[in-house]
PDB file of C-alpha atoms and ligand atoms in Angstrom:
ATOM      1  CA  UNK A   1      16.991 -17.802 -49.485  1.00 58.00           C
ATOM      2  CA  UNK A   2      15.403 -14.111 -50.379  1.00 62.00           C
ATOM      3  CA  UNK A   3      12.826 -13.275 -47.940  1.00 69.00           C
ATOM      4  CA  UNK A   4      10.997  -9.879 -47.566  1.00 74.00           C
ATOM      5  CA  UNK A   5      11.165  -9.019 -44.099  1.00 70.00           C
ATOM      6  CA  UNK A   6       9.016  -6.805 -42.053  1.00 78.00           C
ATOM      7  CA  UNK A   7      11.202  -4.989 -40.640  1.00 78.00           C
ATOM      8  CA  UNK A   8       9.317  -2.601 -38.067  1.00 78.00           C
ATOM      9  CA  UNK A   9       7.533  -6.376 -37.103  1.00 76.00           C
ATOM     10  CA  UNK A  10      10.504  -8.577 -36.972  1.00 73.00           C
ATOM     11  CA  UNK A  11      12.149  -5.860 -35.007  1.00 75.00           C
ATOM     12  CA  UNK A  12       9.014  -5.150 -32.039  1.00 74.00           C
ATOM     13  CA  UNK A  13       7.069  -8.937 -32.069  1.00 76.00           C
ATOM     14  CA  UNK A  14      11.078 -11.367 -32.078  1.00 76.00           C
ATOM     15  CA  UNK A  15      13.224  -9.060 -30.011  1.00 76.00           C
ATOM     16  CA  UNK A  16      14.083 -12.576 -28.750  1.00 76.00           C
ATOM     17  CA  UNK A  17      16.384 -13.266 -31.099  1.00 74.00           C
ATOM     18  CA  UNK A  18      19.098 -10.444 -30.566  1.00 76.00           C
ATOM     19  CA  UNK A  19      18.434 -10.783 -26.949  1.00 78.00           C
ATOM     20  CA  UNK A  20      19.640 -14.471 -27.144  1.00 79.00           C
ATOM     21  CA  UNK A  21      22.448 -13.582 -29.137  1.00 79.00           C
ATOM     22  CA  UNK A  22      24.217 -11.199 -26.822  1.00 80.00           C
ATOM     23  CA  UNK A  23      24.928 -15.079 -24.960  1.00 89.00           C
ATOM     24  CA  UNK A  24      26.810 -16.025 -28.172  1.00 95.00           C
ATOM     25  CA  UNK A  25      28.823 -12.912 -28.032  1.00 95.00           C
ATOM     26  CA  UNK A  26      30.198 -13.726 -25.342  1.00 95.00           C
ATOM     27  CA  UNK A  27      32.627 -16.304 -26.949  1.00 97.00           C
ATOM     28  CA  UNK A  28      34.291 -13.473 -28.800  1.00 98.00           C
ATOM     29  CA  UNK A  29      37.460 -13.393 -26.885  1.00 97.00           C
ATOM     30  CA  UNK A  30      39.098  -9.872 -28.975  1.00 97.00           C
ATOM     31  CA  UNK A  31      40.578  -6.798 -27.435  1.00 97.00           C
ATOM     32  CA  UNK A  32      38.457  -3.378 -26.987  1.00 97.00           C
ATOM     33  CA  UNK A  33      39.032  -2.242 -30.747  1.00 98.00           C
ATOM     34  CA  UNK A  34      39.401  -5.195 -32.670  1.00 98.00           C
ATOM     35  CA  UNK A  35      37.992  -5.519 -36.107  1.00 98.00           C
ATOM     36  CA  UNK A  36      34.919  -7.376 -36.271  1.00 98.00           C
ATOM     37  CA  UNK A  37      31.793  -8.302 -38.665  1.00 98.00           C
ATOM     38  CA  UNK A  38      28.393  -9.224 -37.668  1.00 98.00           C
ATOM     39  CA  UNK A  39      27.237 -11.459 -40.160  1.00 98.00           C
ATOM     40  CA  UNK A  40      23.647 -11.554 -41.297  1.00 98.00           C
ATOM     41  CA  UNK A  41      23.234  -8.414 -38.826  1.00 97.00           C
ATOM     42  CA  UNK A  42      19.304  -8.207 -39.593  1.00 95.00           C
ATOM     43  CA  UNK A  43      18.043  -4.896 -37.377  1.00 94.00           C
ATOM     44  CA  UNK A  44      21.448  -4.031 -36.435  1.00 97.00           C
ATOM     45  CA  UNK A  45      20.368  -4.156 -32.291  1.00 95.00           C
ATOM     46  CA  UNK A  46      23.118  -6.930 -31.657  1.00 96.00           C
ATOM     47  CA  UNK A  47      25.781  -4.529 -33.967  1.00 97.00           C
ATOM     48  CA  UNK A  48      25.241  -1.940 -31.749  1.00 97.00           C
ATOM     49  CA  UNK A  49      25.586  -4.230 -28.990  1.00 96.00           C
ATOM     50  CA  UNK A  50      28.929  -5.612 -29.846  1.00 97.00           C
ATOM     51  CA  UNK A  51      29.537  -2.316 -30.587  1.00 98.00           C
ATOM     52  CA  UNK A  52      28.464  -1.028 -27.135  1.00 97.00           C
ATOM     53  CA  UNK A  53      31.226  -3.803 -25.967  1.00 96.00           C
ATOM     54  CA  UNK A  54      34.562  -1.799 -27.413  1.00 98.00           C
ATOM     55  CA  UNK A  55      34.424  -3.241 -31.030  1.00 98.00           C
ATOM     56  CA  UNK A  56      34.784  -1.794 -34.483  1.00 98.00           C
ATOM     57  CA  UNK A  57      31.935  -3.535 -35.826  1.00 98.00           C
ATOM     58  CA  UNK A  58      30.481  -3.797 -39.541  1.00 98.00           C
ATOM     59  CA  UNK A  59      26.943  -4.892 -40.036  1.00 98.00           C
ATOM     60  CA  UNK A  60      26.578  -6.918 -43.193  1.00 98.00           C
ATOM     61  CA  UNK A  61      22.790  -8.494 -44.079  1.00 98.00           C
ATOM     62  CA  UNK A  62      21.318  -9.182 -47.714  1.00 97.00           C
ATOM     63  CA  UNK A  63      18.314  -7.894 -46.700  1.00 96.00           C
ATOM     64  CA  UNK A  64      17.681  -3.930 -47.932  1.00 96.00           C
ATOM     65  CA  UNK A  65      14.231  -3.857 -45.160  1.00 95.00           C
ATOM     66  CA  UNK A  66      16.315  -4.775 -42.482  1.00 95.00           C
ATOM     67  CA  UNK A  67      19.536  -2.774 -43.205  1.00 97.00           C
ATOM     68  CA  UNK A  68      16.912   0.456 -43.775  1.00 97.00           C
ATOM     69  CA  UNK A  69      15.756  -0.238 -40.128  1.00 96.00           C
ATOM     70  CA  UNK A  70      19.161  -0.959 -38.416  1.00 97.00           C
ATOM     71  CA  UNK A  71      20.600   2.299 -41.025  1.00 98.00           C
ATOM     72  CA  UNK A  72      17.998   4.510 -39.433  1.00 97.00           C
ATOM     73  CA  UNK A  73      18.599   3.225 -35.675  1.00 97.00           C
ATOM     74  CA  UNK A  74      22.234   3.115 -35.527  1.00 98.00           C
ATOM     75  CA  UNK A  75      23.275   5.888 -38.294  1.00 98.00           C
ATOM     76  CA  UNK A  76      27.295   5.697 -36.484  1.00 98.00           C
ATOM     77  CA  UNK A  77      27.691   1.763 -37.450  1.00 98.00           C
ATOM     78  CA  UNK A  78      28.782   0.871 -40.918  1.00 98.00           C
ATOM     79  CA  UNK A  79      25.998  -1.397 -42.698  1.00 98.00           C
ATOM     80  CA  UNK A  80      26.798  -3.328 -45.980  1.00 98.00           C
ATOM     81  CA  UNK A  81      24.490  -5.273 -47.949  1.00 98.00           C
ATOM     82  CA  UNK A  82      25.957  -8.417 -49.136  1.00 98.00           C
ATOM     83  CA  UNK A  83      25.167 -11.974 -49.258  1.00 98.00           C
ATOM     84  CA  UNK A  84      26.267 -13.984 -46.704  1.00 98.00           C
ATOM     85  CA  UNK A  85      28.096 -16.890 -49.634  1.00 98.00           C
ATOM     86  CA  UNK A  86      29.169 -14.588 -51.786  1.00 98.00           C
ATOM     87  CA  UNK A  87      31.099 -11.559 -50.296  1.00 98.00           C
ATOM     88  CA  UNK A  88      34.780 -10.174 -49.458  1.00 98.00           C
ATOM     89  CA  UNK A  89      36.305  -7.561 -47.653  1.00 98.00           C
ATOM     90  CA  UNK A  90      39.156  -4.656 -48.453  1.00 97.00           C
ATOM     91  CA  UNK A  91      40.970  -5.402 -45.005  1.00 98.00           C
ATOM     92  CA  UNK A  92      40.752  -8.872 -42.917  1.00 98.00           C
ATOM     93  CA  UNK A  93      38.909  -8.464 -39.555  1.00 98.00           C
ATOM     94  CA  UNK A  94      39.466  -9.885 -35.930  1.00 98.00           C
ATOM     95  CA  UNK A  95      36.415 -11.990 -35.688  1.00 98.00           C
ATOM     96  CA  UNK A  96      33.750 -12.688 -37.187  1.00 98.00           C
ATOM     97  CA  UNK A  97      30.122 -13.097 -35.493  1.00 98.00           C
ATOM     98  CA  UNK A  98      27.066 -14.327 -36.508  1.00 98.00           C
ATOM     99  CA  UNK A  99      23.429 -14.908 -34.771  1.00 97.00           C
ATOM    100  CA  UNK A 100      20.561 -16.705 -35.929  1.00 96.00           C
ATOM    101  CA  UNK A 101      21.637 -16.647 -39.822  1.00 97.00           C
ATOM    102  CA  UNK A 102      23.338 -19.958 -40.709  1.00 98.00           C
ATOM    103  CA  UNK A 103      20.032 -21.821 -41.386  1.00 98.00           C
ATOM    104  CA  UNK A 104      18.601 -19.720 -43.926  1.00 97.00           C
ATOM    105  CA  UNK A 105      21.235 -20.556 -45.881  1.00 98.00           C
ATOM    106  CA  UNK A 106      20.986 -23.441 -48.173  1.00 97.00           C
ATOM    107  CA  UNK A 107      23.423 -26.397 -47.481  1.00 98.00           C
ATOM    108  CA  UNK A 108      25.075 -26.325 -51.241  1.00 98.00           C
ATOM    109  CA  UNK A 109      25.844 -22.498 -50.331  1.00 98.00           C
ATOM    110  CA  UNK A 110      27.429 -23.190 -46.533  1.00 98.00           C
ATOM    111  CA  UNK A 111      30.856 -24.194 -48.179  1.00 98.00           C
ATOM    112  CA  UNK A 112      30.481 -21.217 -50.119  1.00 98.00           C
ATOM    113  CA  UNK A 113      29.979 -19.183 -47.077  1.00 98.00           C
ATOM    114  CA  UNK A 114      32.486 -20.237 -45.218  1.00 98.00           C
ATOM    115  CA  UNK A 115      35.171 -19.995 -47.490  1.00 98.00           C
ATOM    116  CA  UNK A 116      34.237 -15.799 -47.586  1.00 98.00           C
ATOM    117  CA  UNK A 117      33.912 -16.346 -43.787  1.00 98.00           C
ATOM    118  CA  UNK A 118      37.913 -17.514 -43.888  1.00 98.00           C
ATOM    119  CA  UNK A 119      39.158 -15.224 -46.040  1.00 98.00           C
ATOM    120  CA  UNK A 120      37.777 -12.448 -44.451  1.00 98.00           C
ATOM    121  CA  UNK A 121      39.314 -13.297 -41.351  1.00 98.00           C
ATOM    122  CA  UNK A 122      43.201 -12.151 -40.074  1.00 98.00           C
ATOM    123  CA  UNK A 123      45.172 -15.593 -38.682  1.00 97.00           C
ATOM    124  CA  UNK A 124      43.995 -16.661 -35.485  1.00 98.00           C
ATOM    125  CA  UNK A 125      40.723 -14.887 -36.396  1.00 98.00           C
ATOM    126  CA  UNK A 126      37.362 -15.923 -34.654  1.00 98.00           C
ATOM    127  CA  UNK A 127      34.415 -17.076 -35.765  1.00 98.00           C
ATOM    128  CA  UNK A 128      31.517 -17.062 -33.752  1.00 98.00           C
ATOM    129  CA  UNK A 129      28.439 -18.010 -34.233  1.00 98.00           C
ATOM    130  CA  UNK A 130      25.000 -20.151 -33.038  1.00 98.00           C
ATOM    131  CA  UNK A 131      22.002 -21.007 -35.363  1.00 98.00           C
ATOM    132  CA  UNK A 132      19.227 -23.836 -35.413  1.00 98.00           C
ATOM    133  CA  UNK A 133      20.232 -26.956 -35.288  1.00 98.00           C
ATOM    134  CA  UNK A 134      19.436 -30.736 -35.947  1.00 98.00           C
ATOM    135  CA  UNK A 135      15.682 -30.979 -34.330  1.00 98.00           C
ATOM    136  CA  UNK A 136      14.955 -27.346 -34.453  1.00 98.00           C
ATOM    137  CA  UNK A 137      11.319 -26.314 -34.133  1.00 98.00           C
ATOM    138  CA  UNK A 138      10.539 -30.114 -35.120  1.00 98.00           C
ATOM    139  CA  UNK A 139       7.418 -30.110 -33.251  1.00 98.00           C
ATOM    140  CA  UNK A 140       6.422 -27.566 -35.481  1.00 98.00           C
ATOM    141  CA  UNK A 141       7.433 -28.560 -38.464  1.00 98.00           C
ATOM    142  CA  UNK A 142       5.787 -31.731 -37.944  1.00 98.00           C
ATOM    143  CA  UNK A 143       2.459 -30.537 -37.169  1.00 98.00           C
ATOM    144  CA  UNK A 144       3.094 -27.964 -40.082  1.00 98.00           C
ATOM    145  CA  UNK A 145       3.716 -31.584 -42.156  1.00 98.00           C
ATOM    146  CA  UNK A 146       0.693 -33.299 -41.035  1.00 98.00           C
ATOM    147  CA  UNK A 147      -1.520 -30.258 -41.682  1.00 98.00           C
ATOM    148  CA  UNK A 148      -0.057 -29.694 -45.133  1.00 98.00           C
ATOM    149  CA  UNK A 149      -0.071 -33.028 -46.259  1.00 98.00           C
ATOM    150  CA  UNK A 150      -4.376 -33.778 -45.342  1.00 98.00           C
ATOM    151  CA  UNK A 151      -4.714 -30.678 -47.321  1.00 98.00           C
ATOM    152  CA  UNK A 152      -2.764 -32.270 -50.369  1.00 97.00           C
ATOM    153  CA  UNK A 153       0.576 -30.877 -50.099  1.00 97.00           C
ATOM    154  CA  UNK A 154       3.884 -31.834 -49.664  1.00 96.00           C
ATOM    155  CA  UNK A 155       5.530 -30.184 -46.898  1.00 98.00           C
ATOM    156  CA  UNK A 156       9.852 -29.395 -46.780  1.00 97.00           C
ATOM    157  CA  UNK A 157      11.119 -27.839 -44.078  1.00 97.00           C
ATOM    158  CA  UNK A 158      12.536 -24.782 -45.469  1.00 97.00           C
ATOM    159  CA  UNK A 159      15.863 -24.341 -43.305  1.00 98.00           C
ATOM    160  CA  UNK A 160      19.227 -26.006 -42.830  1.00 98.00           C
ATOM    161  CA  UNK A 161      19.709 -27.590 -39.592  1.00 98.00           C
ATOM    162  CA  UNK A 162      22.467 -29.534 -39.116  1.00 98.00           C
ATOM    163  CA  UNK A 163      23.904 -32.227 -36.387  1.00 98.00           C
ATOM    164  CA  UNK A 164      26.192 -30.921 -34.320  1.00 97.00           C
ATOM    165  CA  UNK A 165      29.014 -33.825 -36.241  1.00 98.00           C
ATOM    166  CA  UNK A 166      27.879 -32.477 -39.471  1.00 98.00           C
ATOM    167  CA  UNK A 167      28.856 -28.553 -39.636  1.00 98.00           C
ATOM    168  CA  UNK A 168      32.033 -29.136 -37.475  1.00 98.00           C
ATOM    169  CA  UNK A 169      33.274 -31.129 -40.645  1.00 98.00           C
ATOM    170  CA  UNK A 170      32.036 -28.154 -42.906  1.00 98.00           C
ATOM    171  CA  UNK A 171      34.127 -25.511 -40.590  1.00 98.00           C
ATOM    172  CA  UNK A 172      37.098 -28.043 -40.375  1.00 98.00           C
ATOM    173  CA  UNK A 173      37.339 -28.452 -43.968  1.00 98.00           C
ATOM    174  CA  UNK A 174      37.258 -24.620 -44.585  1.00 98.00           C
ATOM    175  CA  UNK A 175      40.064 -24.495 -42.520  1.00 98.00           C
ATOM    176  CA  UNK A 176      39.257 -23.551 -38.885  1.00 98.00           C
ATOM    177  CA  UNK A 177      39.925 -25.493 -36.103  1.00 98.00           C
ATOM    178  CA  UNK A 178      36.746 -26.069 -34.240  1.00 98.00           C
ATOM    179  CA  UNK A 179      38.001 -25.157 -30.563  1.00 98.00           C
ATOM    180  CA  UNK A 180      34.136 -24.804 -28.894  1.00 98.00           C
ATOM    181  CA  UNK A 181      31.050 -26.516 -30.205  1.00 98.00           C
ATOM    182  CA  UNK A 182      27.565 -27.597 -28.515  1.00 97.00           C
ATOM    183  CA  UNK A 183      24.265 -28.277 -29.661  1.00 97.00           C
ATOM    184  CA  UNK A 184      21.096 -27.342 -26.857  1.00 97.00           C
ATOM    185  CA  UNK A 185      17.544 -27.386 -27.087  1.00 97.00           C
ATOM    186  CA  UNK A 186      15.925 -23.649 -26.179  1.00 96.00           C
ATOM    187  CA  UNK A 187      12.284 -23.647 -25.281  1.00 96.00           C
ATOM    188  CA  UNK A 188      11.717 -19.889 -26.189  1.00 96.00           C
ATOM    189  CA  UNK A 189       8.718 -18.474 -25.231  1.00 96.00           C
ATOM    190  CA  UNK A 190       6.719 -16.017 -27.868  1.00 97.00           C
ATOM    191  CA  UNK A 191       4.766 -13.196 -27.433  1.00 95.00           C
ATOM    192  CA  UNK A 192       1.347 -12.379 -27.028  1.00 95.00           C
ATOM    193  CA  UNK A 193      -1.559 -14.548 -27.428  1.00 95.00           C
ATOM    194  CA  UNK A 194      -1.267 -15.570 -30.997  1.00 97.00           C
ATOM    195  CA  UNK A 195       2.242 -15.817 -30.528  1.00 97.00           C
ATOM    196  CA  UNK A 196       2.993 -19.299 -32.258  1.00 98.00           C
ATOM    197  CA  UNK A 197       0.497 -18.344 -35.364  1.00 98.00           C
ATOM    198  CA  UNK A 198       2.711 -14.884 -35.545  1.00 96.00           C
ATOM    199  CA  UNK A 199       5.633 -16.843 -35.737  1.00 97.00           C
ATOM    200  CA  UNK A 200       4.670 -19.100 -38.534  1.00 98.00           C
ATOM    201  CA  UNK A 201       4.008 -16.229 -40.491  1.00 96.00           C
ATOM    202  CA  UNK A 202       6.591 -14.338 -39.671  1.00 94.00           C
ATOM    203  CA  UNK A 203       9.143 -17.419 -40.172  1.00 95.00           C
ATOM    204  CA  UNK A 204       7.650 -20.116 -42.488  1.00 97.00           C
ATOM    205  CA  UNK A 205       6.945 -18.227 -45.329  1.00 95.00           C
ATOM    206  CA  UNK A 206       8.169 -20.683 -48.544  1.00 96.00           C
ATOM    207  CA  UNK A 207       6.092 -23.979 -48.164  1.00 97.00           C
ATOM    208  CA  UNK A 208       2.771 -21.750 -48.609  1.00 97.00           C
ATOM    209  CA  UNK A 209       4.189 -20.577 -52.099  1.00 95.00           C
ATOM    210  CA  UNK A 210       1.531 -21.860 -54.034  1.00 94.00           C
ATOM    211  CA  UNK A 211      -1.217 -22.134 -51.382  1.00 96.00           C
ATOM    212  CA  UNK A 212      -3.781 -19.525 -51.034  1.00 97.00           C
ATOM    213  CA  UNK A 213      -4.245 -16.448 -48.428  1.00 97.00           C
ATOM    214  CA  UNK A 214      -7.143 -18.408 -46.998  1.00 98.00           C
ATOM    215  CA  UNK A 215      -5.766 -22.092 -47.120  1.00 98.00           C
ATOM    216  CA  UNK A 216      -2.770 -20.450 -45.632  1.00 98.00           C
ATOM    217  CA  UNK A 217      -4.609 -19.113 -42.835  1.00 98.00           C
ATOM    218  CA  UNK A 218      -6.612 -22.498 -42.352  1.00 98.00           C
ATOM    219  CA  UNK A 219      -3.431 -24.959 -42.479  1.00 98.00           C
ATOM    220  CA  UNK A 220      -1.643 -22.537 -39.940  1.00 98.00           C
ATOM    221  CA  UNK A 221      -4.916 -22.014 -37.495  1.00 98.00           C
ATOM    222  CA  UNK A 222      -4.983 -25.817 -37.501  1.00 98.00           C
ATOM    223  CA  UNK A 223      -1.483 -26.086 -37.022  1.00 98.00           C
ATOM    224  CA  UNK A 224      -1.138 -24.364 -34.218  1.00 98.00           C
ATOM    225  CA  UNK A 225      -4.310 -26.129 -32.456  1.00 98.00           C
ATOM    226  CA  UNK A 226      -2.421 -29.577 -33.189  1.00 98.00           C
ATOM    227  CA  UNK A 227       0.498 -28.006 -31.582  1.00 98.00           C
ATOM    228  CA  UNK A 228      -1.627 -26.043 -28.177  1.00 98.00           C
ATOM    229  CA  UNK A 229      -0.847 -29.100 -25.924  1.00 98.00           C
ATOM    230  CA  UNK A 230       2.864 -29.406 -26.375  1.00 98.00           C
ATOM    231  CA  UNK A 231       4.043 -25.560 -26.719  1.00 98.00           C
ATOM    232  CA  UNK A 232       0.893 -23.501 -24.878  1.00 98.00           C
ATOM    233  CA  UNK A 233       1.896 -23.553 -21.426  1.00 97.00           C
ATOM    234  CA  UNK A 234       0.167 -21.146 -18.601  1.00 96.00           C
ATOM    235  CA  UNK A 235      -1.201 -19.171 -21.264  1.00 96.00           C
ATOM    236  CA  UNK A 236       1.788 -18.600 -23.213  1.00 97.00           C
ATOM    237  CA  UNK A 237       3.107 -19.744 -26.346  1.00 98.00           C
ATOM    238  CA  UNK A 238       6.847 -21.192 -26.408  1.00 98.00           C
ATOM    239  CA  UNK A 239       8.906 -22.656 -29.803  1.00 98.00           C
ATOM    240  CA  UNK A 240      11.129 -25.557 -29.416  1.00 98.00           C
ATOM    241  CA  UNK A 241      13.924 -24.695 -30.727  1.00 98.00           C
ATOM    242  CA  UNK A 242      17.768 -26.110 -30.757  1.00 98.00           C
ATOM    243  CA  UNK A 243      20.556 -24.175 -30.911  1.00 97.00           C
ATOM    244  CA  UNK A 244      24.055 -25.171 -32.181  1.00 98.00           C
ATOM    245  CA  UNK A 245      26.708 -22.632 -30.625  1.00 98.00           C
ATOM    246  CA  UNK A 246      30.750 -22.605 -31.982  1.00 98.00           C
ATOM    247  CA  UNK A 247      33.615 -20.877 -31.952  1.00 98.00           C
ATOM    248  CA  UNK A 248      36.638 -21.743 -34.666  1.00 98.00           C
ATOM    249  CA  UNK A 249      39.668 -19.803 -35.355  1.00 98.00           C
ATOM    250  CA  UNK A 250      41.123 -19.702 -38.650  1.00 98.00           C
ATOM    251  CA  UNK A 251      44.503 -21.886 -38.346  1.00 86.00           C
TER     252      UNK A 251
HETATM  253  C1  BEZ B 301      16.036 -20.003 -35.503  1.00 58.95           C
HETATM  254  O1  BEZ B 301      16.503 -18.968 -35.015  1.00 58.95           O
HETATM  255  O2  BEZ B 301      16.429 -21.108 -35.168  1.00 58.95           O
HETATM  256  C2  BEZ B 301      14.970 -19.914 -36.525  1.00 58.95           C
HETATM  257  C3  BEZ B 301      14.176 -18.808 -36.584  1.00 58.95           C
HETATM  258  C4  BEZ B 301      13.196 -18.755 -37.535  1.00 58.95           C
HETATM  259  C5  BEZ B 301      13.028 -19.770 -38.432  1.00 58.95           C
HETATM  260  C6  BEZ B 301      13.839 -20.870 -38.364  1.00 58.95           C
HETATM  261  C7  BEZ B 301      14.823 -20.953 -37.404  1.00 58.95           C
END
């Protein structure tokens, strides 16, 4: 999926997101100086954190916006852009990392992914990674659903979130063994007062395709008040999401 990101946004208003990963890190079990990728390193803020930890880290994102951003922040990290299903490397790393990433891929192009993912990787290599998983943001995407469909339209969610059963056959079939695997729900909490209305825009961007700027802005307002007495608590916004975490090592 090829999404324009604001960078300078994404980076200030869903700091969230690499502050979550640095959990996920903490599977990577490598020596101070191993080799390792972040895949789909967006900003570059959890690079430089993995890089903070003793690791020769890569940063590798399709997405030129972001890579400018995490270029500009972290000029002594190496950024490449490359797409996540369709890339290789000169030298095999140590592990291989990955944060919030795997559901913007489509499901035809995971096998695809993984199979760069394994080559990449030296034997005994780790992969490590979380994304959303089966029920993520579902109260969302149903009010989203409802909304869409009184105004006429069909609604698709536009991410891949799989059971937990599902993508540990994926990884096994590309060859890993799946050695840690767990699927959670996260009630994250947004920010600021319009934080769930930020987040649609900010996150749902392909379903409104071919609606207007002001049906847009209509379908998501009344979204959001569908969704005020299930995710506004104490005056703050919160997203349900669900999180599947693994770790696999290349056999
Ligand atoms: C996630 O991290 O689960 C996610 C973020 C934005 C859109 C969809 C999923």
């Amino acid at each position: 999926m090829n999404i324009e990101w604001d960078a300078d946004k994404y980076t200030k208003d869903f700091s969230f997101v690499h502050q979550y990963g640095n959990g996920v890190a903490e599977l990577i079990d490598c020596e101070k100086g191993s080799s390792l990728i972040d895949l789909g390193c967006g900003n570059g803020v959890l690079t430089k954190a993995l890089q903070e930890k003793g690791f020769r880290v890569t940063g590798m994102d399709s997405s030129r916006e972001l890579l400018e951003t995490a270029r500009r922040n972290y000029p002594d990290i190496s950024f490449i852009q490359a797409d996540a299903a369709d890339f290789s490397v000169e030298e095999t790393v140590d592990a291989v990392f990955s944060n919030a990433v795997f559901h913007w891929i489509d499901r035809e192009k995971q096998t695809d992914m993984l199979a760069c993912v394994y080559k990449a990787l030296k034997r005994k290599g780790q992969f490590v990674f979380e994304f959303g998983g089966h029920g993520n943001n579902a109260l969302i995407h149903s009010a989203l659903g409802e909304v869409f469909s009184e105004h006429g339209y069909e609604y698709k969610i536009p991410f891949y979130f799989p059971t937990i059963g599902e993508y540990a056959v994926l990884v096994e079939q590309a060859g890993f063994q799946v050695r840690y695997a767990v699927l959670f729900d996260r009630f994250t909490e947004l920010k600021g007062s319009d934080g769930l209305k930020e987040w649609i825009h900010m996150f749902v961007k392909t379903p409104f395709a071919t609606v207007d700027e002001m049906e847009e802005e209509e379908i998501i307002c009344q979204a959001v008040e569908r969704l005020r007495s299930v995710l506004y608590r104490e005056c703050r916004w919160y997203a349900d999401y669900v999180r599947i975490r693994m770790k696999a090592v290349k056999g």
